[in-house]
Amino acid sequence: MNFERPSNRRRRRGIEVNNNLINGPGIVRGGRNGGFPTTPTTPTSPTIPTSPTQPTGTGITGITGPTGPTGPGAGATGPTGPTGATGPTGATGAPGTGATGVTGPTGVTGVTGATGLTGVTGATGITGVTGVTGVTGATGITGVTGATGLTGATGIGITGVTGATGITGVTGATGLTGATGIGITGVTGATGITGVTGATGVTGVTGPTGVTGVTGITGATGTGPSPTTTFGFAANTTAPTIAVVLGGTNVPLPSNQSLNNIAVGAANEQFTISEAGTYQISYSLRFTAGVLVSSRVLQNGVAIPQSVVSPTVALTNASANFIVTLAAGDTITLQLFGLLGAAILQGGQGAALSIVRIA
């Protein structure tokens, strides 16, 4: 309870006693202070406890209102800011290539130097190997014999110059024997080229075996020598190089000779028959490389037609087998011809000739 001191301007209801204002009726008792008793002290009202602080509530945020209209006009331009600090110096750029300057004038040519000493002459090179001697060319044709002149009168005339001898011609092929008569022998025609052997035909179907015939009467025993006791074989295993000429070159056969009643010449090229009869002759030739050369067998220096092999393309081998009648003393020779060059026989049995009397 509050008491307020009365002011001079306005006093409140009550009585002030010993600086105490009594606002209502009460009992006044004596005392030491002017005889009025002391007003009992009013007990202090108990302190009302403070209400606990309530937690602050968070309300739901309201919806954002619409943006207000833009104010009129743009604001005034602000003052220019201070100049910024100078940046660091940039890296030096790559050096540029300048244009090529104009070429200066050519200087004066200097004085020619003295001629140097001549170098030492080099040693003479080794002489090359002498080349192989070429094949001798064919003999030229014999010139025509001039007509015999009239016999002149005997006198003391000067002997004329002897004319040059004509070239001997190639010996012509032996002509066929003409009929006996008084007529003039005609010119022998050239031997025709042997045709290419035709392909072997297909073997026919074997026919049925015939009925065995009646055995004949045994003949009397002969007294003459067996035909097969006359034979000859010879070969060449030395792999020689044969220089062939157009007219023909004999093939030597010095190896593996087996001869009976047949003799061989010193050069191992010519074989002499001692008994007349029918003979089967065969030969074979093998070359190291294809060569366009012909081959044949000669009887007394003349080609046996059925022995000739004349290819149209280069071959590495050639052979023939035939039957011919020979007289005692006839000679047989194997020959290469029709080529002007070399033919090399293979090693081993490069060439072989077989002669067998069969009758």
Tab-separated table of C-alpha atoms in Angstrom:
chain	number	residue	atom	x	y	z
A	1	MET	CA	0.000	0.000	0.000
A	2	ASN	CA	1.387	3.358	-1.056
A	3	PHE	CA	1.157	6.565	0.865
A	4	GLU	CA	1.598	9.841	-0.776
A	5	ARG	CA	2.709	13.018	0.888
A	6	PRO	CA	0.132	15.809	0.527
A	7	SER	CA	1.232	18.663	-1.572
A	8	ASN	CA	0.693	22.326	-1.005
A	9	ARG	CA	-1.601	22.573	-3.917
A	10	ARG	CA	-3.850	19.684	-3.161
A	11	ARG	CA	-4.352	17.497	-0.195
A	12	ARG	CA	-5.790	14.154	-0.142
A	13	ARG	CA	-8.295	12.880	2.263
A	14	GLY	CA	-6.867	11.705	5.507
A	15	ILE	CA	-4.734	12.734	8.384
A	16	GLU	CA	-1.003	12.794	8.335
A	17	VAL	CA	0.433	11.723	11.650
A	18	ASN	CA	4.122	11.582	12.149
A	19	ASN	CA	4.537	11.732	8.518
A	20	ASN	CA	1.983	8.999	8.178
A	21	LEU	CA	-1.294	9.630	6.395
A	22	ILE	CA	-4.232	7.927	7.821
A	23	ASN	CA	-6.780	7.539	5.107
A	24	GLY	CA	-9.555	6.083	7.160
A	25	PRO	CA	-10.929	5.660	10.603
A	26	GLY	CA	-8.725	4.058	13.167
A	27	ILE	CA	-7.812	3.924	16.687
A	28	VAL	CA	-5.267	6.397	17.919
A	29	ARG	CA	-3.400	5.538	21.046
A	30	GLY	CA	-0.926	7.499	23.021
A	31	GLY	CA	2.662	7.230	22.621
A	32	ARG	CA	5.922	8.942	22.851
A	33	ASN	CA	5.401	10.853	19.645
A	34	GLY	CA	2.956	13.605	20.635
A	35	GLY	CA	0.885	11.358	22.573
A	36	PHE	CA	-0.439	9.497	19.554
A	37	PRO	CA	0.078	5.837	19.368
A	38	THR	CA	2.172	4.361	16.463
A	39	THR	CA	0.204	2.960	13.622
A	40	PRO	CA	0.945	-0.677	13.316
A	41	THR	CA	3.034	-1.612	10.264
A	42	THR	CA	1.012	-3.065	7.494
A	43	PRO	CA	2.334	-6.502	6.614
A	44	THR	CA	3.972	-6.838	3.228
A	45	SER	CA	1.826	-8.587	0.713
A	46	PRO	CA	3.290	-11.876	-0.404
A	47	THR	CA	5.179	-11.795	-3.762
A	48	ILE	CA	3.085	-13.203	-6.514
A	49	PRO	CA	5.173	-15.706	-8.432
A	50	THR	CA	6.003	-14.771	-11.996
A	51	SER	CA	4.063	-16.705	-14.573
A	52	PRO	CA	6.246	-19.019	-16.607
A	53	THR	CA	7.288	-17.730	-20.032
A	54	GLN	CA	5.080	-19.224	-22.665
A	55	PRO	CA	6.773	-20.603	-25.725
A	56	THR	CA	6.706	-18.374	-28.779
A	57	GLY	CA	4.348	-19.794	-31.335
A	58	THR	CA	5.344	-19.855	-35.040
A	59	GLY	CA	2.492	-19.065	-37.285
A	60	ILE	CA	2.088	-20.275	-40.875
A	61	THR	CA	3.760	-17.914	-43.359
A	62	GLY	CA	1.189	-16.082	-45.320
A	63	ILE	CA	0.949	-15.972	-49.114
A	64	THR	CA	3.362	-13.491	-50.704
A	65	GLY	CA	1.523	-10.494	-51.918
A	66	PRO	CA	1.813	-9.231	-55.509
A	67	THR	CA	4.809	-7.092	-56.523
A	68	GLY	CA	4.076	-3.441	-56.342
A	69	PRO	CA	4.320	-1.245	-59.422
A	70	THR	CA	7.728	0.052	-60.555
A	71	GLY	CA	8.475	3.531	-59.377
A	72	PRO	CA	8.567	6.325	-61.904
A	73	GLY	CA	11.803	7.057	-63.851
A	74	ALA	CA	15.287	5.555	-63.526
A	75	GLY	CA	17.536	6.637	-60.745
A	76	ALA	CA	20.278	9.173	-61.329
A	77	THR	CA	23.646	7.844	-62.629
A	78	GLY	CA	26.078	7.373	-59.776
A	79	PRO	CA	29.470	9.069	-59.767
A	80	THR	CA	32.361	7.452	-61.754
A	81	GLY	CA	34.354	5.051	-59.619
A	82	PRO	CA	38.105	5.435	-59.127
A	83	THR	CA	40.489	4.129	-61.871
A	84	GLY	CA	41.551	0.505	-61.250
A	85	ALA	CA	45.173	-0.499	-60.684
A	86	THR	CA	47.289	-1.142	-63.834
A	87	GLY	CA	47.332	-4.877	-64.763
A	88	PRO	CA	50.596	-6.874	-65.126
A	89	THR	CA	52.511	-6.610	-68.432
A	90	GLY	CA	51.562	-9.373	-70.952
A	91	ALA	CA	54.071	-12.011	-72.189
A	92	THR	CA	56.356	-10.978	-75.053
A	93	GLY	CA	54.950	-12.192	-78.432
A	94	ALA	CA	56.844	-14.593	-80.737
A	95	PRO	CA	59.402	-12.841	-82.974
A	96	GLY	CA	58.000	-12.207	-86.447
A	97	THR	CA	59.913	-13.108	-89.634
A	98	GLY	CA	60.772	-10.126	-91.659
A	99	ALA	CA	60.682	-10.134	-95.487
A	100	THR	CA	63.917	-11.302	-97.214
A	101	GLY	CA	66.051	-8.446	-98.251
A	102	VAL	CA	67.015	-7.782	-101.852
A	103	THR	CA	69.974	-9.927	-103.044
A	104	GLY	CA	73.095	-7.934	-103.363
A	105	PRO	CA	75.022	-7.778	-106.638
A	106	THR	CA	77.357	-10.717	-107.532
A	107	GLY	CA	80.913	-10.145	-106.475
A	108	VAL	CA	83.779	-10.015	-108.936
A	109	THR	CA	85.038	-13.500	-110.000
A	110	GLY	CA	88.320	-14.376	-108.369
A	111	VAL	CA	91.470	-15.259	-110.304
A	112	THR	CA	91.528	-18.901	-111.583
A	113	GLY	CA	93.819	-21.088	-109.483
A	114	ALA	CA	96.800	-22.908	-110.943
A	115	THR	CA	96.118	-26.333	-112.587
A	116	GLY	CA	96.811	-29.247	-110.200
A	117	LEU	CA	99.389	-31.956	-110.929
A	118	THR	CA	98.266	-34.922	-113.091
A	119	GLY	CA	97.388	-37.965	-110.930
A	120	VAL	CA	99.254	-41.259	-111.155
A	121	THR	CA	97.939	-43.568	-113.920
A	122	GLY	CA	95.929	-46.517	-112.471
A	123	ALA	CA	97.033	-50.124	-112.905
A	124	THR	CA	95.882	-51.926	-116.096
A	125	GLY	CA	92.771	-54.108	-115.459
A	126	ILE	CA	92.866	-57.905	-115.746
A	127	THR	CA	92.298	-59.196	-119.291
A	128	GLY	CA	88.818	-60.760	-119.634
A	129	VAL	CA	88.274	-64.445	-120.413
A	130	THR	CA	88.394	-65.258	-124.145
A	131	GLY	CA	84.885	-65.974	-125.462
A	132	VAL	CA	83.881	-69.339	-126.918
A	133	THR	CA	84.746	-69.701	-130.643
A	134	GLY	CA	81.592	-69.515	-132.739
A	135	VAL	CA	80.399	-72.388	-134.917
A	136	THR	CA	81.918	-72.464	-138.414
A	137	GLY	CA	79.466	-71.153	-140.982
A	138	ALA	CA	78.036	-73.398	-143.709
A	139	THR	CA	80.049	-73.721	-146.942
A	140	GLY	CA	78.767	-71.476	-149.704
A	141	ILE	CA	77.134	-72.709	-152.912
A	142	THR	CA	79.486	-73.773	-155.739
A	143	GLY	CA	79.565	-71.215	-158.508
A	144	VAL	CA	78.257	-72.080	-161.994
A	145	THR	CA	80.946	-73.452	-164.311
A	146	GLY	CA	81.543	-71.097	-167.185
A	147	ALA	CA	81.048	-72.234	-170.794
A	148	THR	CA	84.127	-73.592	-172.537
A	149	GLY	CA	85.532	-71.003	-174.905
A	150	LEU	CA	86.473	-71.642	-178.525
A	151	THR	CA	89.996	-72.776	-179.090
A	152	GLY	CA	91.968	-69.809	-180.253
A	153	ALA	CA	94.637	-69.796	-182.861
A	154	THR	CA	98.021	-70.756	-181.648
A	155	GLY	CA	100.117	-67.766	-181.156
A	156	ILE	CA	102.325	-65.886	-178.780
A	157	GLY	CA	99.515	-64.257	-176.945
A	158	ILE	CA	99.835	-63.248	-173.276
A	159	THR	CA	98.447	-65.798	-170.852
A	160	GLY	CA	95.332	-64.399	-169.161
A	161	VAL	CA	94.868	-64.086	-165.384
A	162	THR	CA	93.535	-67.260	-163.801
A	163	GLY	CA	89.984	-66.725	-162.523
A	164	ALA	CA	89.153	-67.130	-158.837
A	165	THR	CA	88.055	-70.606	-157.783
A	166	GLY	CA	84.334	-70.743	-156.990
A	167	ILE	CA	83.057	-71.681	-153.505
A	168	THR	CA	82.339	-75.384	-153.129
A	169	GLY	CA	78.592	-75.918	-152.738
A	170	VAL	CA	76.792	-78.082	-150.160
A	171	THR	CA	76.657	-81.750	-151.169
A	172	GLY	CA	73.140	-82.478	-152.384
A	173	ALA	CA	70.997	-85.323	-151.064
A	174	THR	CA	71.546	-88.665	-152.802
A	175	GLY	CA	68.976	-88.995	-155.571
A	176	LEU	CA	66.853	-92.061	-156.258
A	177	THR	CA	68.396	-94.542	-158.680
A	178	GLY	CA	66.962	-93.785	-162.102
A	179	ALA	CA	65.875	-96.386	-164.673
A	180	THR	CA	68.668	-97.795	-166.786
A	181	GLY	CA	68.781	-96.053	-170.113
A	182	ILE	CA	70.528	-93.530	-172.187
A	183	GLY	CA	68.484	-90.681	-170.902
A	184	ILE	CA	69.934	-87.869	-168.747
A	185	THR	CA	69.539	-88.476	-165.016
A	186	GLY	CA	67.072	-86.011	-163.561
A	187	VAL	CA	67.755	-83.809	-160.536
A	188	THR	CA	66.956	-85.584	-157.301
A	189	GLY	CA	64.226	-83.832	-155.366
A	190	ALA	CA	64.776	-82.728	-151.755
A	191	THR	CA	63.623	-85.141	-149.056
A	192	GLY	CA	60.327	-83.980	-147.609
A	193	ILE	CA	60.001	-83.107	-143.902
A	194	THR	CA	58.704	-86.001	-141.838
A	195	GLY	CA	55.212	-85.254	-140.527
A	196	VAL	CA	54.413	-85.076	-136.821
A	197	THR	CA	53.517	-88.458	-135.374
A	198	GLY	CA	49.754	-88.644	-134.787
A	199	ALA	CA	48.249	-89.279	-131.360
A	200	THR	CA	47.846	-92.929	-130.405
A	201	GLY	CA	44.273	-94.074	-130.956
A	202	VAL	CA	42.070	-95.441	-128.207
A	203	THR	CA	42.668	-99.131	-127.590
A	204	GLY	CA	39.770	-101.172	-128.969
A	205	VAL	CA	37.740	-103.635	-126.954
A	206	THR	CA	39.479	-106.979	-126.680
A	207	GLY	CA	37.724	-109.530	-128.842
A	208	PRO	CA	36.752	-112.945	-127.610
A	209	THR	CA	39.486	-115.554	-127.524
A	210	GLY	CA	39.458	-117.683	-130.630
A	211	VAL	CA	39.316	-121.443	-130.672
A	212	THR	CA	42.719	-122.961	-130.153
A	213	GLY	CA	44.000	-124.338	-133.414
A	214	VAL	CA	45.435	-127.767	-133.949
A	215	THR	CA	49.068	-128.011	-132.944
A	216	GLY	CA	51.245	-128.134	-136.003
A	217	ILE	CA	53.964	-130.622	-136.720
A	218	THR	CA	57.233	-129.731	-135.063
A	219	GLY	CA	59.741	-128.545	-137.623
A	220	ALA	CA	63.234	-129.740	-137.947
A	221	THR	CA	65.788	-128.181	-135.636
A	222	GLY	CA	67.748	-125.463	-137.359
A	223	THR	CA	71.497	-125.450	-137.524
A	224	GLY	CA	72.135	-121.686	-137.887
A	225	PRO	CA	72.898	-119.220	-135.064
A	226	SER	CA	70.088	-117.684	-133.030
A	227	PRO	CA	69.123	-114.225	-134.369
A	228	THR	CA	69.314	-112.672	-130.907
A	229	THR	CA	72.982	-113.568	-130.560
A	230	THR	CA	73.680	-110.494	-132.691
A	231	PHE	CA	73.046	-107.365	-130.690
A	232	GLY	CA	74.589	-104.135	-129.532
A	233	PHE	CA	73.958	-101.516	-126.810
A	234	ALA	CA	75.841	-98.282	-126.039
A	235	ALA	CA	75.116	-95.097	-124.067
A	236	ASN	CA	76.575	-91.736	-123.004
A	237	THR	CA	76.608	-90.956	-119.279
A	238	THR	CA	79.204	-88.150	-119.330
A	239	ALA	CA	76.707	-85.249	-119.766
A	240	PRO	CA	78.565	-83.739	-122.749
A	241	THR	CA	77.745	-80.537	-124.592
A	242	ILE	CA	77.209	-81.320	-128.282
A	243	ALA	CA	77.775	-78.502	-130.801
A	244	VAL	CA	75.036	-79.177	-133.359
A	245	VAL	CA	75.236	-77.925	-136.946
A	246	LEU	CA	72.368	-77.770	-139.416
A	247	GLY	CA	73.662	-80.664	-141.527
A	248	GLY	CA	73.978	-82.973	-138.510
A	249	THR	CA	76.361	-83.907	-135.673
A	250	ASN	CA	76.990	-87.516	-134.577
A	251	VAL	CA	76.284	-88.418	-130.914
A	252	PRO	CA	79.201	-90.296	-129.259
A	253	LEU	CA	78.182	-93.376	-127.194
A	254	PRO	CA	81.248	-94.480	-125.201
A	255	SER	CA	79.494	-95.717	-122.024
A	256	ASN	CA	78.130	-99.131	-120.951
A	257	GLN	CA	78.818	-100.795	-124.322
A	258	SER	CA	77.586	-104.386	-124.746
A	259	LEU	CA	78.297	-105.668	-128.291
A	260	ASN	CA	78.121	-109.106	-129.980
A	261	ASN	CA	78.758	-109.493	-133.733
A	262	ILE	CA	78.605	-105.681	-133.978
A	263	ALA	CA	81.768	-103.522	-134.042
A	264	VAL	CA	82.171	-99.870	-132.962
A	265	GLY	CA	84.476	-97.239	-134.485
A	266	ALA	CA	87.272	-95.422	-132.660
A	267	ALA	CA	85.129	-92.321	-132.045
A	268	ASN	CA	82.314	-94.454	-130.498
A	269	GLU	CA	79.876	-92.992	-133.041
A	270	GLN	CA	79.573	-95.583	-135.859
A	271	PHE	CA	78.470	-99.236	-135.367
A	272	THR	CA	79.151	-101.836	-138.110
A	273	ILE	CA	76.798	-104.802	-138.658
A	274	SER	CA	78.537	-108.201	-139.314
A	275	GLU	CA	75.439	-110.282	-140.198
A	276	ALA	CA	72.614	-109.461	-142.597
A	277	GLY	CA	69.088	-109.667	-141.254
A	278	THR	CA	66.107	-107.816	-139.826
A	279	TYR	CA	66.965	-105.586	-136.870
A	280	GLN	CA	64.980	-103.736	-134.209
A	281	ILE	CA	66.663	-100.410	-133.413
A	282	SER	CA	65.698	-97.930	-130.704
A	283	TYR	CA	67.299	-94.804	-129.243
A	284	SER	CA	66.599	-92.165	-126.550
A	285	LEU	CA	67.964	-88.671	-125.830
A	286	ARG	CA	67.538	-86.576	-122.659
A	287	PHE	CA	68.572	-82.905	-122.476
A	288	THR	CA	69.145	-80.646	-119.441
A	289	ALA	CA	66.810	-77.981	-120.898
A	290	GLY	CA	64.252	-77.715	-123.675
A	291	VAL	CA	65.921	-77.467	-127.097
A	292	LEU	CA	64.423	-77.330	-130.608
A	293	VAL	CA	66.632	-79.988	-132.230
A	294	SER	CA	65.843	-82.969	-134.468
A	295	SER	CA	67.268	-86.505	-134.194
A	296	ARG	CA	67.661	-89.518	-136.516
A	297	VAL	CA	69.564	-92.768	-137.211
A	298	LEU	CA	71.744	-93.019	-140.328
A	299	GLN	CA	72.247	-96.229	-142.340
A	300	ASN	CA	75.461	-95.886	-144.300
A	301	GLY	CA	75.220	-92.086	-143.916
A	302	VAL	CA	71.570	-91.862	-145.094
A	303	ALA	CA	68.680	-91.116	-142.723
A	304	ILE	CA	66.280	-93.996	-142.017
A	305	PRO	CA	62.861	-92.237	-142.434
A	306	GLN	CA	61.090	-94.051	-139.591
A	307	SER	CA	63.861	-92.974	-137.182
A	308	VAL	CA	63.470	-89.193	-137.662
A	309	VAL	CA	62.039	-87.075	-134.806
A	310	SER	CA	61.480	-83.384	-135.808
A	311	PRO	CA	59.646	-81.455	-133.053
A	312	THR	CA	57.966	-78.091	-133.603
A	313	VAL	CA	58.558	-76.955	-130.016
A	314	ALA	CA	61.541	-77.277	-127.703
A	315	LEU	CA	61.780	-80.697	-126.016
A	316	THR	CA	63.814	-82.125	-123.141
A	317	ASN	CA	63.772	-85.683	-124.521
A	318	ALA	CA	63.353	-87.576	-127.807
A	319	SER	CA	63.095	-91.283	-128.715
A	320	ALA	CA	62.200	-93.672	-131.545
A	321	ASN	CA	61.779	-97.459	-132.042
A	322	PHE	CA	61.677	-99.101	-135.487
A	323	ILE	CA	62.531	-102.223	-137.542
A	324	VAL	CA	64.838	-102.156	-140.556
A	325	THR	CA	66.626	-104.651	-142.829
A	326	LEU	CA	70.424	-104.410	-142.739
A	327	ALA	CA	73.155	-106.031	-144.817
A	328	ALA	CA	76.493	-107.245	-143.571
A	329	GLY	CA	78.904	-104.293	-143.430
A	330	ASP	CA	76.164	-101.631	-143.023
A	331	THR	CA	76.900	-98.845	-140.529
A	332	ILE	CA	74.507	-97.338	-137.977
A	333	THR	CA	74.974	-93.829	-136.492
A	334	LEU	CA	72.840	-91.719	-134.059
A	335	GLN	CA	72.750	-88.051	-135.049
A	336	LEU	CA	71.362	-84.615	-134.001
A	337	PHE	CA	70.553	-82.053	-136.736
A	338	GLY	CA	68.479	-78.971	-137.647
A	339	LEU	CA	69.992	-76.667	-134.986
A	340	LEU	CA	72.907	-74.282	-135.036
A	341	GLY	CA	73.833	-74.268	-131.373
A	342	ALA	CA	74.579	-76.412	-128.316
A	343	ALA	CA	72.599	-79.307	-126.837
A	344	ILE	CA	73.606	-80.542	-123.353
A	345	LEU	CA	72.827	-84.161	-122.443
A	346	GLN	CA	71.692	-85.038	-118.930
A	347	GLY	CA	73.908	-86.932	-116.515
A	348	GLY	CA	73.249	-90.641	-116.150
A	349	GLN	CA	71.854	-92.141	-119.368
A	350	GLY	CA	71.768	-88.928	-121.431
A	351	ALA	CA	71.770	-90.891	-124.711
A	352	ALA	CA	71.366	-94.600	-125.580
A	353	LEU	CA	71.237	-96.789	-128.733
A	354	SER	CA	70.031	-100.418	-128.937
A	355	ILE	CA	70.488	-102.690	-132.033
A	356	VAL	CA	69.050	-106.262	-131.915
A	357	ARG	CA	68.773	-108.744	-134.792
A	358	ILE	CA	65.333	-110.360	-134.697
A	359	ALA	CA	65.401	-112.399	-137.938
